[in-house]
Coordinates of C-alpha atoms in Angstrom, one line a residue:
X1 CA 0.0 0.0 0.0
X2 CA 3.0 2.5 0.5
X3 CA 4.6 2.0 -2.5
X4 CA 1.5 2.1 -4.7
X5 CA 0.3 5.9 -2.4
X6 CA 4.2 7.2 -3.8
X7 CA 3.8 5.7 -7.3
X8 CA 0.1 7.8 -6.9
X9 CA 2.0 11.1 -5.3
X10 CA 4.9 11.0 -7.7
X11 CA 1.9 10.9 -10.6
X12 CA 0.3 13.8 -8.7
X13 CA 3.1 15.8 -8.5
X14 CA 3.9 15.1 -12.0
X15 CA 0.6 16.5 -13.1
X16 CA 1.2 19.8 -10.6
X17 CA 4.2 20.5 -12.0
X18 CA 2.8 19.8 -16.0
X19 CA 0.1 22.0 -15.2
X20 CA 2.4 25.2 -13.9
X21 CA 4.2 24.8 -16.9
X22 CA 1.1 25.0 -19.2
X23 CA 0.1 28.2 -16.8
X24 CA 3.6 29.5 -17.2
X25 CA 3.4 29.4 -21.3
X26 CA -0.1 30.1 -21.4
X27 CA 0.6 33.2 -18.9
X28 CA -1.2 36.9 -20.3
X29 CA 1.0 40.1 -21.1
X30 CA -0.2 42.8 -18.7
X31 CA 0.7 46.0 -18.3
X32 CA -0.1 47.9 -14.7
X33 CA 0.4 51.9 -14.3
X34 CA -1.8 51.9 -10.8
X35 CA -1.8 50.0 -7.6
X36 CA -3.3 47.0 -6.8
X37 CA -3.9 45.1 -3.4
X38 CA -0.5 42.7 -2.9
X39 CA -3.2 39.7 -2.3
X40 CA -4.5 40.5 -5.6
X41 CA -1.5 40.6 -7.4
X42 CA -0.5 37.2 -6.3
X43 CA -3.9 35.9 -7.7
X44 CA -3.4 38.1 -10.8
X45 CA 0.5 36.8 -11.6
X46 CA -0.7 33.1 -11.6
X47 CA -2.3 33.9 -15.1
X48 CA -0.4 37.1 -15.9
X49 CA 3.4 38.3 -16.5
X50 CA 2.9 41.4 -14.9
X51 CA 4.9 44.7 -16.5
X52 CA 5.0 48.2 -14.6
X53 CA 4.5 51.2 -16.1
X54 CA 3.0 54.8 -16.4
X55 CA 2.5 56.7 -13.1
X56 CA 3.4 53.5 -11.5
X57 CA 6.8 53.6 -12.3
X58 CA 8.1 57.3 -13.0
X59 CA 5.9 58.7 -10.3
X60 CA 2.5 60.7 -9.9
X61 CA 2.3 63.6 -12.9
X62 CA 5.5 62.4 -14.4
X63 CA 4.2 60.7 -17.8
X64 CA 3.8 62.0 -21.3
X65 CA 0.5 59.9 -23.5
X66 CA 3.4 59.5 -25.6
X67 CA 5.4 57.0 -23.2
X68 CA 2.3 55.6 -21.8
X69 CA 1.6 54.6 -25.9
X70 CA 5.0 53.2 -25.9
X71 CA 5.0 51.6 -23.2
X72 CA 1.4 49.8 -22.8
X73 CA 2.2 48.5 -26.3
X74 CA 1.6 45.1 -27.1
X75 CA -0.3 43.8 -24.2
X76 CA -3.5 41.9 -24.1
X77 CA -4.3 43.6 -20.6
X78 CA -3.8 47.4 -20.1
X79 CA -4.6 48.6 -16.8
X80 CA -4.4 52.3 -16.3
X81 CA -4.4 55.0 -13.5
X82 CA -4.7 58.9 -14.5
X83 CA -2.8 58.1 -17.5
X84 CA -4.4 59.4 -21.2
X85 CA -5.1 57.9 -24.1
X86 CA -6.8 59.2 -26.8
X87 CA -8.2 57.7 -30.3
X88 CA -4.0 57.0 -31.6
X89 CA -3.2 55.1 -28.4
X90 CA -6.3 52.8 -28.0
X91 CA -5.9 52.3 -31.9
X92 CA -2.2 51.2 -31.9
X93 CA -2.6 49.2 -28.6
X94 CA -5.5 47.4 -30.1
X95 CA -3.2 46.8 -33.4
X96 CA -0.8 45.4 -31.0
X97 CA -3.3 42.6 -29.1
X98 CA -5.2 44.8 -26.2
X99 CA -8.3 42.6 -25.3
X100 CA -8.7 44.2 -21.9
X101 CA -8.1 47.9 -20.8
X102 CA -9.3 48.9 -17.1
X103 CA -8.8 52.8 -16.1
X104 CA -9.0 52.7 -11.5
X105 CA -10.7 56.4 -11.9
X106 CA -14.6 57.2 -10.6
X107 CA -14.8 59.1 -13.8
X108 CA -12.8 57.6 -16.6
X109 CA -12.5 60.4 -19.2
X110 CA -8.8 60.0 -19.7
X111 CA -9.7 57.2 -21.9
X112 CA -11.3 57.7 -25.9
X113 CA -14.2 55.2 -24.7
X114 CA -15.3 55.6 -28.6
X115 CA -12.4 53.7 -30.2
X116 CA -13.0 51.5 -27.8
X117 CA -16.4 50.9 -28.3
X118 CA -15.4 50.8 -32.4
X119 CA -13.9 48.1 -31.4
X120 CA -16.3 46.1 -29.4
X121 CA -13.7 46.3 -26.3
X122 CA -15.9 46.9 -22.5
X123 CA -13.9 49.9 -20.7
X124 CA -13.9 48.6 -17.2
X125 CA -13.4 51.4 -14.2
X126 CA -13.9 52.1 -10.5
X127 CA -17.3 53.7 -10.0
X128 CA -17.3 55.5 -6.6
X129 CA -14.2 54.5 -5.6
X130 CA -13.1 57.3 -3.3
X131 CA -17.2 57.9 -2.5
X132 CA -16.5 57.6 1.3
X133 CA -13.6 59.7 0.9
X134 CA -15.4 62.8 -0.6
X135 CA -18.3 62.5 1.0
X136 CA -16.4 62.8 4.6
X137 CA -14.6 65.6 2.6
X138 CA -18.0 67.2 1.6
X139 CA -19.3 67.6 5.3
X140 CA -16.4 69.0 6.5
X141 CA -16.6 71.7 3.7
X142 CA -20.9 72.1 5.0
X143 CA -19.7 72.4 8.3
X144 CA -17.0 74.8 7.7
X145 CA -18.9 76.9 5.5
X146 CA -21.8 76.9 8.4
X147 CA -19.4 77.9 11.4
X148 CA -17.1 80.0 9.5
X149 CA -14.4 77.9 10.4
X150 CA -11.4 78.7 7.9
X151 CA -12.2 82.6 7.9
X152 CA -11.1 82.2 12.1
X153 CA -8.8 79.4 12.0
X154 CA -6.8 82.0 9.4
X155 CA -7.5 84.9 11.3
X156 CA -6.4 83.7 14.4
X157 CA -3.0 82.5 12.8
X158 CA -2.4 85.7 11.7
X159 CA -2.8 87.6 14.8
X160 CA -6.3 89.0 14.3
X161 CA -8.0 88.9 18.2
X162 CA -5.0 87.9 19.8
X163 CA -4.1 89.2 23.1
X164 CA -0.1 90.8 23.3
X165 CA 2.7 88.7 22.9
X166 CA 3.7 86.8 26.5
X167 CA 6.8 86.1 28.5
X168 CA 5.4 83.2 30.2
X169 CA 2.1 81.9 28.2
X170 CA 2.1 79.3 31.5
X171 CA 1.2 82.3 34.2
X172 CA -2.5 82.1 33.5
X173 CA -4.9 84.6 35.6
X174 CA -7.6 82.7 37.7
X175 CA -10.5 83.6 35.6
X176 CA -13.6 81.2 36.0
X177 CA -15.0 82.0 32.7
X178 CA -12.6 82.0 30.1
X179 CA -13.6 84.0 27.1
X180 CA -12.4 86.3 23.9
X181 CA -13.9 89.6 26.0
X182 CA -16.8 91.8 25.6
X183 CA -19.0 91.0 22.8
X184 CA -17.8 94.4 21.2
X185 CA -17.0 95.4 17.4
X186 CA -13.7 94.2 18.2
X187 CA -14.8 90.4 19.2
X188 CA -14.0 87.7 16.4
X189 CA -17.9 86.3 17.3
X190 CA -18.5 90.1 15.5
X191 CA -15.4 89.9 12.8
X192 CA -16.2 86.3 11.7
X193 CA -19.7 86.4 12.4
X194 CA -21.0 83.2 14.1
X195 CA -22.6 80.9 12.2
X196 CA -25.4 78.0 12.1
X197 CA -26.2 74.7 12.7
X198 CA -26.7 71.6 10.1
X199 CA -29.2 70.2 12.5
X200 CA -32.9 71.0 11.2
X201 CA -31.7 72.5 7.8
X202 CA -32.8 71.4 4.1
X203 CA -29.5 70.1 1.7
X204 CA -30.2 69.7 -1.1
X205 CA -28.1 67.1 -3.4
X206 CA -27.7 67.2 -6.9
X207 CA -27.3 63.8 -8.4
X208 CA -27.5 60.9 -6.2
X209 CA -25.2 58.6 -7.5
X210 CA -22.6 57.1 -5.3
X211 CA -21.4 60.1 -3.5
X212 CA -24.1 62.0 -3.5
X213 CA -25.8 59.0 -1.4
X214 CA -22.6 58.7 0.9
X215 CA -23.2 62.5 1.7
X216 CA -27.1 62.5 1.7
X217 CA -26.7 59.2 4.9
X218 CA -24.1 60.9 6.7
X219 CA -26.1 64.6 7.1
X220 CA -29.2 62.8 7.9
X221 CA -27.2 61.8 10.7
X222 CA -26.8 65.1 11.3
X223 CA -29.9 65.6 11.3
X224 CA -30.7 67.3 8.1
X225 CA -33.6 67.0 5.5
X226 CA -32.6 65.8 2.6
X227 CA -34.1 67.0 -0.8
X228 CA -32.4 64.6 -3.5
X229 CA -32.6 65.5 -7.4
X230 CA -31.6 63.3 -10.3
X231 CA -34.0 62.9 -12.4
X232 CA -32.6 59.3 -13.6
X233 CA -32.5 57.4 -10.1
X234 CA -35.5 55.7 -9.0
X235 CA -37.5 57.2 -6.7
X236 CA -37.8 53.7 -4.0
X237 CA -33.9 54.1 -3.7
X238 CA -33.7 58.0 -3.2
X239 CA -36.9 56.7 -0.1
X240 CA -34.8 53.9 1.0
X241 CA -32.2 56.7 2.5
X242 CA -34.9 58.5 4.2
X243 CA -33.9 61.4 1.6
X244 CA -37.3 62.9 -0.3
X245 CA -37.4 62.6 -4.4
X246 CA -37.8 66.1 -5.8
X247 CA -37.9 68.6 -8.8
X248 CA -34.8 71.1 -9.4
X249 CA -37.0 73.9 -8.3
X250 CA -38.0 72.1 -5.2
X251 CA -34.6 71.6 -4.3
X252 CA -33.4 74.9 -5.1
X253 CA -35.9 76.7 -3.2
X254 CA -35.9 75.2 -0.3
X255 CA -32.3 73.9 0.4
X256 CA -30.1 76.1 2.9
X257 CA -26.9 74.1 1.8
X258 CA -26.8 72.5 -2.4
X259 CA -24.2 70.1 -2.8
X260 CA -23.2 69.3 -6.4
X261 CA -22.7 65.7 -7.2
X262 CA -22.9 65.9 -10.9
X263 CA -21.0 64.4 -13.8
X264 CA -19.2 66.5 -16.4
X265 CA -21.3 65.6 -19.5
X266 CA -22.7 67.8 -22.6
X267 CA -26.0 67.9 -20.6
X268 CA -24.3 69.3 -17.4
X269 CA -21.9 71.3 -18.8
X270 CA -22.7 75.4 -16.8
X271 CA -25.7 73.8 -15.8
X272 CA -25.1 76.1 -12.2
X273 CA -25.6 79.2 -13.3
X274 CA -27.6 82.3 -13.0
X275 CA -31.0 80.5 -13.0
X276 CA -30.0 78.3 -9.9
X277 CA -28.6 81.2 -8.0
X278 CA -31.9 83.1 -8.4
X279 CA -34.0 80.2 -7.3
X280 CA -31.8 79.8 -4.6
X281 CA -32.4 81.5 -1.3
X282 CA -30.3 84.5 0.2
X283 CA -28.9 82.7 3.1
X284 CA -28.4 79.2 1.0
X285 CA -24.3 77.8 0.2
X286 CA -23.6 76.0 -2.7
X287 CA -21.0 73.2 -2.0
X288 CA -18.9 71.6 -4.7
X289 CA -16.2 68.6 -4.7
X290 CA -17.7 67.3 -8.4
X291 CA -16.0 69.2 -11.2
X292 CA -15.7 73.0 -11.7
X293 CA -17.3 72.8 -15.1
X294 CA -20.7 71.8 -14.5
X295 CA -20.8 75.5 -12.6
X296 CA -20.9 78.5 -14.8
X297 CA -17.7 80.5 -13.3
X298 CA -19.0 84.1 -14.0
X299 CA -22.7 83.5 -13.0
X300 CA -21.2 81.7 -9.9
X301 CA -18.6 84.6 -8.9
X302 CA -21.4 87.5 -9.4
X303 CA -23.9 85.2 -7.2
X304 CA -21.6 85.6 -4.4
X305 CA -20.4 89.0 -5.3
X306 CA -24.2 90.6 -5.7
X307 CA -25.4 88.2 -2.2
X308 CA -27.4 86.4 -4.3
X309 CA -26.5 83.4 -2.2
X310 CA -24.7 83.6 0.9
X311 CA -22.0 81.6 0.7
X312 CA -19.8 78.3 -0.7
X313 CA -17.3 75.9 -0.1
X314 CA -15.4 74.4 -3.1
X315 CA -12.8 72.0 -3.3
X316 CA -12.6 71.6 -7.7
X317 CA -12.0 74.5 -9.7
X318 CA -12.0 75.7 -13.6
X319 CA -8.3 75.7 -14.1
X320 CA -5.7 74.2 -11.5
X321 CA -4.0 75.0 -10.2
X322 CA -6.5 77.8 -8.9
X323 CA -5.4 81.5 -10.6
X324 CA -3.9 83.3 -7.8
X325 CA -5.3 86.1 -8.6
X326 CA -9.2 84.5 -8.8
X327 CA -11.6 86.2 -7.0
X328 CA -12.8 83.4 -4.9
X329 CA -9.6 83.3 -3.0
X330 CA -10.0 86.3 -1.2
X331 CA -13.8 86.8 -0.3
X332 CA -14.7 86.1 3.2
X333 CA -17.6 84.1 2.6
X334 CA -16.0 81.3 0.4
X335 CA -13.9 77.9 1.9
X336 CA -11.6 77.2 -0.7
X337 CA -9.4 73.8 -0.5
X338 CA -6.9 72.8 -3.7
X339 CA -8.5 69.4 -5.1
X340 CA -8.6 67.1 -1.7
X341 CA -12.1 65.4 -1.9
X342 CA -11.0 62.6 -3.3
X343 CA -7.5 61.8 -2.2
X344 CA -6.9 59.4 1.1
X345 CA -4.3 56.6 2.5
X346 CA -7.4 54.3 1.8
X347 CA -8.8 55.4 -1.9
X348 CA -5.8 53.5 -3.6
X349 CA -6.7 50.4 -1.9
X350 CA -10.7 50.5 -2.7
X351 CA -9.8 51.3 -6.1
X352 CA -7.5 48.7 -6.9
X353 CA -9.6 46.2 -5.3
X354 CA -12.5 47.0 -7.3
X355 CA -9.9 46.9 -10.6
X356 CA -8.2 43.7 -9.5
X357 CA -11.7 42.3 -9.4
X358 CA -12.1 43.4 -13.2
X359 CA -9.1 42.0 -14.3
X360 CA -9.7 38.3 -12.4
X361 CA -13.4 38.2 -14.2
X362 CA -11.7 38.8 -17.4
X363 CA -8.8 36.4 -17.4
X364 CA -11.6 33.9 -15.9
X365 CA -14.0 34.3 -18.6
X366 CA -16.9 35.8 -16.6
X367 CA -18.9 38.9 -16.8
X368 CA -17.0 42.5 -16.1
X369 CA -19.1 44.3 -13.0
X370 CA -18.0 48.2 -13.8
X371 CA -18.3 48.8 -17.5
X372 CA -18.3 53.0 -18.4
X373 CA -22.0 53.2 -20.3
X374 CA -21.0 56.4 -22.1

C-alpha cells in the first residue's frame, strides 16, 4: 500500500508540475500603471506576466501619452491610473493585441471610450471609488462653510483677536470664565460672524449617484432633511435613505446648503448658473467637490459678489491649479481647499480592489461588473 500511495503522489506531483508549466506558457501580457492590493497581485501573476508602467513607475504627474503609448504597447491587458489615451493610443494598442483595458478612476474620461467601443472592447473602471472619501470631505466643507471655520482658523494665525505677545504663556490669571472679552466690534464672534447649525436645515443634493448617497446618509445623521434630485434614479432608492425625491426647483428653493454631485457631460456642462442662483435662497451655500465645469464661473462669482447666495465651499476649480489672482480666494464668505475630496491613505486600496476584481473576471472568462456606459 505504501509503494502504490508514492507511485500515486509521484503521478500527482507530475501532473502539478505539468500543469504550472502550461500556466507558465499560457501566462497573459499585462501592463499595470496603478496600484493593486498585494493579495491581488498574487492571484493576478498566476495567469499574468505582470509589466509596470505609467504613473506606477516614473511617479504621480510624471508621464507623457506619448510614453504611456510606448510603453502599454503590445499587451492583451492594459490597466491604467490617471494616465491618457486618446483615439492613436487605444488604436495602436489594439493593433498590438489589447483585449482588456481597465482605467482605476470614478470618472474615466482620460480614456477615448469611442475607439473602444469601435472596437467592441468593455472599458472597465472604479465607480465610486473614493465615495467615502469625498463625502467625509463634503461635510467638512458644510460644516466649515456653516461655522465660518477657515475665515477664524486664518485669522487667528495671523494675529487678528490675539491678546499681546507673553513672556510666560504658562502664568494664567484665575478667571472662572474664560472667554475672547466683551462682545464688542472688536470680538472675532463680531469679525467672523458666528454661524449656524446643520441640525434642522434642508440640503439639497444634486445627483445621487454614489457620493451623493454617501453625503445625503451621513447629514441625515446630522440631522438634516434631505431634498435629492436626479431625475434618472429611481425614486424607491432615493426613499430607502430617508432622503425625499424632488424637482430642481424644489430643491433649489428650499435647500439652505446645495451640494453638487454631478458628472461633467454635454447635458451638465454650466448647468449652475444664473437660473440656480436666483432660485436659490439668500442665506443658502452651494457646495462643490464634483468638477468645476458643470458650474458657470462668471454667474457663480457675481452670485456671491451681488449676495445672491450667501455663501460656498469648493474643493474643484476651472483651471488648476486655482489662478492666484481668482476672486474666490479672497472673499470672506467662500472655503476654498486645492483638489482634496478625493484623495486618502485608503482610496488607492478601494480602487485597486475593485480593478483587481475586473481584471480576475476577465482572465476567468466571466462577466466584467463596472463597465463605463457612455
Amino acid at each position: 500500500m505504501g509503494i502504490y500511495n508514492k507511485c500515486i503522489n509521484k503521478e500527482q506531483d507530475a501532473q502539478e508540475k505539468h500543469a504550472e508549466r502550461a500556466r507558465n506558457i499560457m501566462k497573459k501580457k499585462l501592463v499595470l500603471c496603478t496600484q493593486l492590493p498585494e493579495k491581488r497581485m498574487e492571484e493576478i501573476k498566476e495567469y499574468c506576466d505582470i509589466t509596470i508602467a505609467g504613473e506606477l513607475k516614473h511617479g504621480k504627474g510624471n508621464v507623457t501619452e506619448e510614453m504611456t503609448k510606448a510603453e502599454c504597447e503590445g499587451f492583451e491587458i492594459v490597466v491604467l491610473g490617471d494616465e491618457y489615451a486618446g483615439t492613436d493610443t487605444i488604436n495602436a494598442w489594439i493593433n498590438s493585441g489589447m483585449k482588456f483595458i481597465g482605467v482605476a478612476k470614478g470618472t474615466p474620461v482620460t480614456v477615448d471610450n469611442e475607439a473602444l467601443k469601435a472596437a467592441g472592447i468593455p472599458l472597465a473602471y472604479t465607480p465610486g471609488r473614493n465615495r467615502v472619501a469625498v463625502a467625509e470631505f463634503n461635510i467638512g466643507l458644510m460644516i466649515a462653510a456653516a461655522r465660518n471655520l477657515t475665515l477664524s482658523a486664518t485669522g487667528l494665525s495671523k494675529g487678528e483677536h490675539t491678546g499681546p505677545a507673553k513672556e510666560n504663556i504658562y502664568d494664567v490669571p484665575d478667571v472662572k470664565n474664560v472667554t475672547f472679552g466683551p462682545l464688542d466690534e472688536n470680538h472675532p464672534f463680531t469679525d467672523y460672524g458666528i454661524g449656524f447649525e446643520l441640525y434642522g436645515k434642508k440640503l439639497g443634493i444634486a445627483g445621487y449617484g454614489a457620493i451623493g448617497r454617501e453625503v445625503a446618509v451621513r447629514a441625515k445623521a446630522f440631522g438634516m432633511e434631505i431634498l435629492a434630485y436626479d431625475p434618472f434614479m429611481p425614486e424607491e432608492v432615493i426613499k430607502a435613505d430617508g432622503a425625499i425625491p424632488v424637482d430642481l426647483d424644489t430643491m433649489l428653493t428650499e435647500s439652505d446648503m446645495v451640494s453638487i454631485h454631478l458628472p461633467v457631460l454635454d447635458s451638465t456642462r454650466n448647468m449652475v448658473n444664473k437660473d440656480w442662483f436666483s432660485k436659490m435662497k439668500p442665506t443658502a451655500y452651494l457646495i462643490n467637490t464634483a468638477r468645476a465645469a458643470v458650474i458657470d464661473q462668471k454667474d457663480f462669482v457675481e452670485a456671491l459678489q451681488n449676495k445672491e447666495i450667501a455663501g460656498a465651499a469648493i474643493d474643484v476649480y476651472w483651471e488648476e491649479p486655482v489662478p492666484a489672482n481668482h476672486p474666490l480666494l479672497s472673499m470672506r464668505n467662500v472655503v476654498c481647499t486645492p483638489h482634496m475630496a478625493g484623495l486618502t491613505t485608503d482610496v488607492d486600496n478601494w480602487s485597486g480592489e475593485m480593478m483587481a476584481q475586473e481584471i480576475l473576471a476577465y482572465l476567468n472568462n466571466e462577466e466584467l461588473k463596472y463597465v463605463w456606459k457612455r
